[in-house]
Coordinates of C-alpha atoms in Angstrom, one line a residue:
M1 CA 52.7 85.6 -12.1
L2 CA 51.9 85.3 -15.8
P3 CA 52.2 88.2 -18.2
A4 CA 49.0 89.9 -19.3
K5 CA 47.0 88.1 -22.0
D6 CA 48.1 90.3 -24.8
R7 CA 51.8 89.3 -24.1
L8 CA 51.1 85.7 -23.2
K9 CA 52.1 82.8 -25.4
I10 CA 51.0 79.2 -25.1
C11 CA 52.6 76.2 -26.6
F12 CA 50.5 73.1 -27.1
A13 CA 52.6 70.0 -27.5
H14 CA 51.1 66.6 -28.3
A15 CA 51.6 64.1 -31.1
A16 CA 47.9 63.7 -31.9
Y17 CA 45.5 65.8 -29.9
R18 CA 44.0 68.8 -31.6
M19 CA 44.5 71.2 -28.7
A20 CA 45.1 74.4 -30.6
E21 CA 42.1 73.9 -32.8
R22 CA 39.8 73.5 -29.8
F23 CA 41.5 76.4 -28.0
G24 CA 41.0 78.6 -31.0
V25 CA 37.2 78.1 -30.8
R26 CA 37.2 79.8 -27.4
D27 CA 38.3 83.1 -29.1
T28 CA 40.5 84.1 -26.1
G29 CA 42.9 86.3 -28.2
I30 CA 45.9 84.6 -26.6
A31 CA 48.8 83.8 -28.9
H32 CA 49.5 80.1 -29.3
V33 CA 51.3 77.6 -31.3
E34 CA 51.0 73.8 -31.6
V35 CA 53.8 71.3 -32.1
R36 CA 53.8 67.6 -32.8
T37 CA 57.4 66.5 -32.3
A38 CA 60.2 66.8 -29.7
E39 CA 62.2 68.7 -32.2
E40 CA 59.4 71.3 -32.7
L41 CA 58.9 71.6 -29.0
A42 CA 62.6 72.3 -28.3
R43 CA 62.4 75.0 -31.0
H44 CA 59.3 76.8 -29.7
L45 CA 59.7 76.3 -25.9
P46 CA 62.0 79.3 -25.3
E47 CA 59.2 81.6 -26.4
A48 CA 56.4 80.0 -24.3
D49 CA 55.0 81.3 -21.1
V50 CA 52.6 78.3 -20.8
L51 CA 53.1 74.8 -22.0
V52 CA 50.3 72.3 -22.4
V53 CA 51.9 68.9 -22.8
S54 CA 52.0 65.3 -21.9
M55 CA 54.5 62.7 -23.0
L56 CA 56.6 65.0 -25.2
W57 CA 57.9 66.6 -22.0
K58 CA 61.5 65.6 -21.0
N59 CA 63.0 67.1 -17.9
E60 CA 66.1 68.3 -19.8
L61 CA 63.8 70.7 -21.7
A62 CA 63.6 72.9 -18.6
G63 CA 67.0 74.4 -19.6
L64 CA 65.3 75.8 -22.7
A65 CA 62.3 77.2 -20.9
G66 CA 63.5 80.7 -19.9
R67 CA 60.0 82.2 -20.0
L68 CA 58.0 79.2 -18.9
R69 CA 55.9 79.8 -15.8
L70 CA 53.1 77.2 -16.1
I71 CA 52.8 73.6 -17.4
Q72 CA 49.3 72.3 -17.8
S73 CA 49.6 68.6 -18.2
I74 CA 47.3 67.1 -20.7
S75 CA 47.3 63.8 -18.7
A76 CA 46.2 63.0 -15.2
G77 CA 49.6 61.3 -14.5
T78 CA 52.6 63.6 -13.7
D79 CA 55.1 61.0 -12.5
H80 CA 57.5 61.9 -15.4
Y81 CA 58.0 65.5 -14.3
D82 CA 60.9 66.3 -12.0
R83 CA 59.0 68.3 -9.4
G84 CA 62.1 69.5 -7.6
L85 CA 63.5 70.9 -10.9
L86 CA 60.3 72.7 -11.8
R87 CA 60.1 74.1 -8.3
A88 CA 63.6 75.4 -8.5
R89 CA 62.9 77.1 -11.8
G90 CA 59.6 78.7 -10.6
I91 CA 57.5 76.6 -13.0
R92 CA 54.1 75.7 -11.7
L93 CA 52.6 72.3 -12.7
A94 CA 48.9 71.3 -12.8
S95 CA 47.6 67.9 -13.8
A96 CA 44.5 67.1 -15.8
A97 CA 43.2 64.8 -13.1
G98 CA 39.4 64.4 -13.3
V99 CA 39.1 65.4 -17.0
N100 CA 38.9 61.9 -18.1
A101 CA 37.5 60.3 -15.0
E102 CA 34.1 59.4 -16.5
A103 CA 35.7 58.1 -19.7
V104 CA 38.2 55.9 -17.8
A105 CA 35.5 54.5 -15.6
E106 CA 33.4 53.7 -18.6
H107 CA 36.4 52.0 -20.2
A108 CA 37.1 50.0 -17.1
M109 CA 33.4 48.9 -17.0
A110 CA 33.7 47.9 -20.7
L111 CA 36.7 45.8 -20.0
I112 CA 35.0 44.1 -17.1
L113 CA 32.0 43.3 -19.3
A114 CA 34.2 42.2 -22.2
L115 CA 36.0 39.6 -20.0
S116 CA 32.8 38.5 -18.4
R117 CA 31.0 38.0 -21.7
R118 CA 34.1 36.6 -23.4
L119 CA 34.0 39.2 -26.2
P120 CA 37.7 38.8 -27.2
E121 CA 37.0 35.1 -27.8
A122 CA 33.9 36.0 -29.8
R123 CA 35.9 38.4 -32.0
D124 CA 38.6 35.8 -32.6
N125 CA 35.9 33.3 -33.6
Q126 CA 34.4 35.9 -35.9
H127 CA 37.7 36.4 -37.7
A128 CA 38.0 32.6 -38.0
R129 CA 34.4 32.3 -39.3
H130 CA 33.8 29.9 -36.4
W131 CA 30.4 29.5 -34.8
R132 CA 31.0 28.2 -31.3
G133 CA 28.6 25.6 -30.0
M134 CA 27.1 25.2 -26.6
I135 CA 29.6 24.6 -23.8
A136 CA 29.2 21.8 -21.2
D137 CA 32.0 23.1 -19.0
R138 CA 30.3 25.8 -16.9
S139 CA 33.7 27.4 -16.1
R140 CA 34.2 28.2 -19.7
R141 CA 30.9 29.9 -20.3
E142 CA 30.1 33.6 -20.3
D143 CA 29.3 35.0 -16.9
Q144 CA 27.0 37.5 -15.2
L145 CA 28.1 40.4 -12.9
R146 CA 25.2 40.4 -10.5
G147 CA 26.4 39.3 -7.0
K148 CA 30.1 39.4 -8.0
T149 CA 32.5 41.4 -5.8
L150 CA 34.5 44.2 -7.4
L151 CA 37.6 45.5 -5.5
I152 CA 38.6 49.0 -6.6
V153 CA 42.2 49.6 -5.7
G154 CA 42.7 53.4 -5.1
I155 CA 39.2 54.7 -5.2
G156 CA 39.2 58.4 -6.2
R157 CA 37.5 60.3 -9.1
I158 CA 37.7 57.4 -11.5
G159 CA 37.1 54.6 -8.9
S160 CA 34.0 56.4 -7.5
R161 CA 32.5 56.6 -11.0
L162 CA 33.3 53.0 -11.6
A163 CA 31.7 52.0 -8.3
R164 CA 28.4 53.7 -9.4
L165 CA 28.5 51.9 -12.7
A166 CA 29.2 48.5 -11.0
K167 CA 26.3 49.1 -8.6
A168 CA 24.0 49.4 -11.6
F169 CA 24.9 45.8 -12.4
E170 CA 24.1 44.8 -8.8
M171 CA 27.7 44.1 -7.9
R172 CA 29.1 44.2 -4.4
V173 CA 31.8 46.9 -4.4
I174 CA 34.7 47.2 -1.9
A175 CA 37.6 49.6 -2.3
T176 CA 40.9 50.7 -0.8
R177 CA 42.2 54.2 -0.4
R178 CA 45.0 55.9 1.5
D179 CA 42.5 57.6 3.8
P180 CA 39.3 55.6 4.3
A181 CA 37.9 58.4 6.4
A182 CA 37.6 60.4 3.1
G183 CA 34.5 58.4 2.3
A184 CA 33.2 55.3 0.5
A185 CA 32.7 57.2 -2.8
G186 CA 29.9 54.9 -3.9
A187 CA 31.4 51.6 -2.6
D188 CA 29.7 49.3 -0.1
G189 CA 32.9 49.5 2.0
V190 CA 36.2 51.3 1.9
Y191 CA 39.4 50.2 3.7
A192 CA 42.9 51.4 4.2
S193 CA 45.4 50.6 1.4
A194 CA 47.4 48.5 3.8
R195 CA 44.6 46.0 3.9
L196 CA 44.8 45.2 0.2
N197 CA 46.1 41.6 0.5
E198 CA 43.6 40.9 3.2
L199 CA 40.7 42.0 0.9
I200 CA 41.9 40.8 -2.5
G201 CA 40.9 37.2 -1.9
Q202 CA 37.2 38.3 -1.7
A203 CA 37.3 39.8 -5.2
D204 CA 36.0 38.3 -8.4
I205 CA 37.4 41.4 -10.2
V206 CA 40.2 43.6 -9.1
A207 CA 40.2 47.0 -10.8
L208 CA 43.2 49.3 -10.5
T209 CA 42.4 53.0 -10.6
C210 CA 45.2 54.3 -8.3
P211 CA 47.9 56.8 -9.3
L212 CA 51.5 55.7 -9.7
T213 CA 53.5 56.6 -6.6
P214 CA 56.4 55.1 -4.8
E215 CA 53.8 53.3 -2.6
T216 CA 51.8 51.9 -5.5
E217 CA 54.7 50.8 -7.7
N218 CA 54.4 46.9 -8.0
L219 CA 51.5 47.0 -5.6
I220 CA 50.0 44.0 -7.4
D221 CA 53.0 41.7 -6.9
A222 CA 53.4 38.0 -6.7
A223 CA 52.0 37.9 -3.2
A224 CA 48.9 39.9 -4.2
L225 CA 48.3 37.7 -7.2
A226 CA 48.7 34.5 -5.1
A227 CA 46.0 35.8 -2.7
M228 CA 43.5 36.2 -5.6
K229 CA 40.8 33.7 -6.5
P230 CA 41.8 31.4 -9.4
A231 CA 38.7 32.7 -11.3
A232 CA 39.6 36.4 -10.6
H233 CA 40.0 39.0 -13.3
V234 CA 42.5 42.0 -13.1
I235 CA 41.6 45.3 -14.8
N236 CA 44.3 47.9 -15.0
V237 CA 43.4 51.4 -16.1
A238 CA 46.0 53.0 -13.7
R239 CA 49.6 52.7 -14.8
G240 CA 51.6 49.7 -16.0
R241 CA 54.1 49.9 -13.1
V242 CA 51.4 49.4 -10.5
V243 CA 51.6 45.7 -11.5
D244 CA 54.6 43.4 -11.4
E245 CA 54.2 42.5 -15.0
T246 CA 56.5 39.4 -14.9
A247 CA 54.5 38.0 -11.9
L248 CA 51.2 38.8 -13.7
I249 CA 52.3 37.0 -16.9
Q250 CA 53.3 33.9 -14.8
A251 CA 50.1 33.9 -12.9
L252 CA 48.1 34.1 -16.1
Q253 CA 50.2 31.4 -17.8
E254 CA 49.8 29.0 -14.9
S255 CA 46.0 29.8 -14.6
R256 CA 46.4 31.0 -11.0
I257 CA 44.1 33.9 -12.1
A258 CA 41.7 33.6 -14.9
A259 CA 42.2 36.8 -17.0
A260 CA 43.4 40.3 -17.3
A261 CA 42.4 43.4 -19.3
L262 CA 45.2 46.0 -19.5
D263 CA 44.9 49.5 -20.8
V264 CA 48.5 50.2 -19.7
S265 CA 51.8 48.4 -19.6
V266 CA 55.2 48.8 -18.0
E267 CA 56.7 49.8 -21.3
E268 CA 54.6 51.6 -23.8
P269 CA 54.0 50.8 -26.6
L270 CA 53.9 47.2 -25.3
P271 CA 57.0 45.5 -26.9
A272 CA 56.2 43.1 -29.8
A273 CA 58.0 40.3 -27.9
S274 CA 55.8 40.5 -24.8
P275 CA 53.9 37.3 -24.2
L276 CA 50.8 39.4 -23.3
W277 CA 50.0 40.0 -27.0
S278 CA 49.3 36.3 -27.7
M279 CA 47.6 35.2 -24.5
A280 CA 44.0 34.2 -25.0
N281 CA 43.1 35.3 -21.5
V282 CA 44.4 38.8 -21.9
L283 CA 42.6 41.8 -23.5
I284 CA 44.8 44.8 -24.4
T285 CA 43.8 48.3 -25.2
P286 CA 46.6 50.8 -26.1
H287 CA 46.3 53.3 -23.2
T288 CA 43.1 54.8 -24.7
A289 CA 40.8 54.6 -21.6
G290 CA 40.7 58.4 -21.3
E291 CA 40.8 59.2 -25.0
T292 CA 37.4 60.5 -26.2
R293 CA 36.1 63.0 -28.6
A294 CA 35.5 65.4 -25.7
Y295 CA 39.0 65.2 -24.2
E296 CA 40.6 68.3 -25.7
D297 CA 37.7 70.5 -24.6
G298 CA 37.9 69.1 -21.0
V299 CA 41.6 70.0 -20.8
I300 CA 41.0 73.4 -22.3
D301 CA 38.3 74.1 -19.7
L302 CA 40.9 73.3 -17.0
L303 CA 43.6 75.4 -18.8
I304 CA 41.5 78.5 -19.1
E305 CA 40.5 78.3 -15.4
N306 CA 44.2 77.8 -14.4
L307 CA 45.3 80.8 -16.6
E308 CA 42.8 83.0 -14.7
R309 CA 44.0 81.7 -11.4
A310 CA 47.7 82.0 -12.3
C311 CA 47.2 85.6 -13.4
R312 CA 45.6 86.4 -10.1
G313 CA 48.3 84.5 -8.2
E314 CA 45.9 82.0 -6.8
P315 CA 46.3 78.2 -6.3
L316 CA 45.7 76.2 -9.5
L317 CA 43.2 73.4 -10.0
N318 CA 45.0 70.1 -9.6
E319 CA 48.2 72.0 -8.6
V320 CA 51.2 69.6 -8.3
V321 CA 54.0 72.1 -8.0

């Protein structure tokens, strides 16, 4: 149980997001502080009952968190939290799953369109002041989405929104999920995750929207890439480690798949030495798919609901631990 609101203290910890500013607009009367660095977090954490945080969290900080009873993750992903450690210390953890689902789906659709319409090439030509002429080779022209097959790997909140966007472009949408009985979520067909390599050869575009779990790590490996069409595109708005990055680079270099658009990478920031930076058939965005002007308010909506639930001793929204 959390203390009463007049004795509650929240620590917002993020390098860039303006969480405290948006929380202050709600006029809750709850004391709060905002920190931007790991050093500031370590200094203020012992006084916090609630921590709103994402990548500034390190599991060794739990030793400083004597009062902490609730972590509201700012991100949907919670794979960097030691759940056993939090459980042992009586610290509840809730994710922000769903807050950015619409934004990530829109970003994925934008990446699909960008590759299909060859927008990265157009931007490069603009920088070079080069007006590209008509192209005789049909395989090198811009393409249309109508009639193409999109495979959504791990259809959930994000994937179901992406499916609806893709259907507006008259695409055929198939999807995988752990439990196909949970519903098609806007897709034309949904199948068990174990059938991925059977389905992947049908896809013109493979969009990854699954969480990172032991089952999904390196899910898109050399075998999965080998099963794809040579003209296929890979869109990753999930987590970098869902893809075997070395195998992906090799498949792209050898033109065994046509292109990839990546919002995430195994190591972030993507190292300067990565060959992905300079590959003409790769589009990179810096893990910004879910980052919009409305994001802070979405997380705070979730936080306020979870504060009420925690005070009443009820299950949290998106409760992980």
